[in-house]
Backbone as CSV, one residue per row, in Angstrom:
resi,resn,N_x,N_y,N_z,CA_x,CA_y,CA_z,C_x,C_y,C_z
1,UNK,-42.178,122.910,38.531,-42.879,121.769,39.097,-44.383,122.016,38.957
2,UNK,-45.110,121.007,38.487,-46.559,121.169,38.345,-47.279,120.826,39.652
3,UNK,-48.511,121.221,39.744,-49.276,121.073,40.982,-49.433,119.622,41.424
4,UNK,-49.839,118.683,40.534,-49.977,117.297,41.013,-48.667,116.734,41.561
5,UNK,-47.543,117.074,40.907,-46.261,116.582,41.384,-45.935,117.171,42.762
6,UNK,-46.283,118.414,42.972,-46.035,119.043,44.272,-46.875,118.392,45.365
7,UNK,-48.074,117.954,45.014,-48.967,117.338,46.001,-48.546,115.910,46.336
8,UNK,-48.083,115.166,45.335,-47.697,113.772,45.529,-46.501,113.471,44.638
9,UNK,-45.288,113.798,45.079,-44.124,113.696,44.209,-43.787,112.286,43.731
10,UNK,-44.216,111.269,44.407,-43.854,109.908,44.013,-44.870,109.215,43.116
11,UNK,-46.148,109.553,43.254,-47.136,108.894,42.400,-48.449,109.663,42.384
12,UNK,-49.097,109.535,41.263,-50.422,110.123,41.084,-51.275,109.069,40.400
13,UNK,-52.439,108.817,40.924,-53.350,107.858,40.309,-54.457,108.618,39.588
14,UNK,-54.748,108.170,38.384,-55.831,108.746,37.602,-56.807,107.618,37.287
15,UNK,-58.075,107.904,37.467,-59.098,106.923,37.159,-60.005,107.497,36.080
16,UNK,-60.319,106.688,35.106,-61.206,107.115,34.027,-62.461,106.256,34.054
17,UNK,-63.571,106.884,33.811,-64.821,106.147,33.787,-65.901,106.971,33.119
18,UNK,-67.031,106.406,32.991,-68.164,107.079,32.367,-69.088,107.625,33.447
19,UNK,-69.542,108.832,33.238,-70.472,109.436,34.179,-71.877,108.901,33.981
20,UNK,-72.694,109.061,34.971,-74.073,108.577,34.866,-75.024,109.647,34.336
21,UNK,-74.523,110.869,34.187,-75.361,111.955,33.694,-74.893,112.381,32.310
22,UNK,-75.822,112.486,31.388,-75.469,112.835,30.003,-75.980,114.211,29.609
23,UNK,-76.530,114.950,30.559,-77.122,116.251,30.249,-76.098,117.251,29.710
24,UNK,-74.826,117.107,30.081,-73.800,118.074,29.679,-73.358,117.907,28.231
25,UNK,-73.727,116.827,27.583,-73.305,116.612,26.194,-73.707,117.792,25.317
26,UNK,-74.936,118.230,25.421,-75.401,119.369,24.614,-74.623,120.643,24.933
27,UNK,-74.305,120.854,26.204,-73.580,122.053,26.601,-72.204,122.141,25.947
28,UNK,-71.578,120.994,25.733,-70.248,120.958,25.128,-70.292,120.697,23.628
29,UNK,-71.492,120.641,23.066,-71.643,120.458,21.628,-71.426,119.036,21.147
30,UNK,-71.567,118.059,22.044,-71.396,116.658,21.669,-72.749,116.017,21.388
31,UNK,-72.729,115.049,20.493,-73.931,114.297,20.148,-73.941,113.010,20.968
32,UNK,-74.995,112.780,21.710,-75.096,111.601,22.570,-75.018,110.300,21.765
33,UNK,-75.340,110.344,20.496,-75.231,109.152,19.645,-73.782,108.695,19.500
34,UNK,-72.838,109.589,19.783,-71.411,109.268,19.674,-70.784,108.959,21.038
35,UNK,-71.590,108.551,21.984,-71.150,108.341,23.371,-69.923,107.421,23.463
36,UNK,-70.015,106.247,22.854,-68.913,105.287,22.930,-67.672,105.811,22.217
37,UNK,-67.851,106.384,21.048,-66.733,106.925,20.282,-66.024,108.043,21.056
38,UNK,-66.786,108.934,21.668,-66.207,110.032,22.438,-65.429,109.511,23.648
39,UNK,-65.993,108.534,24.337,-65.293,107.976,25.498,-63.963,107.364,25.081
40,UNK,-63.985,106.575,24.005,-62.759,105.937,23.537,-61.726,106.962,23.095
41,UNK,-62.177,108.028,22.440,-61.262,109.086,22.006,-60.592,109.751,23.201
42,UNK,-61.380,110.107,24.202,-60.834,110.779,25.385,-59.933,109.842,26.192
43,UNK,-60.287,108.566,26.248,-59.444,107.600,26.952,-58.117,107.431,26.224
44,UNK,-58.134,107.382,24.905,-56.896,107.296,24.129,-56.002,108.507,24.382
45,UNK,-56.601,109.687,24.484,-55.830,110.903,24.774,-55.198,110.804,26.158
46,UNK,-55.935,110.325,27.138,-55.403,110.176,28.495,-54.231,109.195,28.515
47,UNK,-54.348,108.093,27.797,-53.262,107.112,27.725,-52.039,107.736,27.054
48,UNK,-52.255,108.503,26.002,-51.149,109.169,25.305,-50.463,110.195,26.206
49,UNK,-51.225,110.924,26.983,-50.645,111.875,27.944,-49.771,111.123,28.952
50,UNK,-50.197,109.956,29.353,-49.413,109.160,30.292,-48.094,108.714,29.672
51,UNK,-48.098,108.442,28.380,-46.881,107.977,27.690,-45.942,109.119,27.334
52,UNK,-46.497,110.264,26.947,-45.693,111.383,26.457,-46.102,112.664,27.157
53,UNK,-45.152,113.451,27.499,-45.433,114.707,28.194,-46.055,115.731,27.259
54,UNK,-45.684,115.675,25.968,-46.169,116.644,24.980,-46.974,115.911,23.919
55,UNK,-48.145,116.426,23.594,-48.991,115.836,22.560,-49.057,116.748,21.352
56,UNK,-49.164,116.148,20.188,-49.401,116.894,18.942,-50.808,116.646,18.465
């Protein structure tokens, strides 16, 4: 059993959004010019995780 399931066995809500601070982009090696593309990529991954337990 994973931790979120142990905390709330019937449902877990996840919210996705954009942060107001962009200073961490450099720390993670991301280019701020790709802000929209990166958000969409990460959101697509989150949706895929919701659909499938295992990702390739």
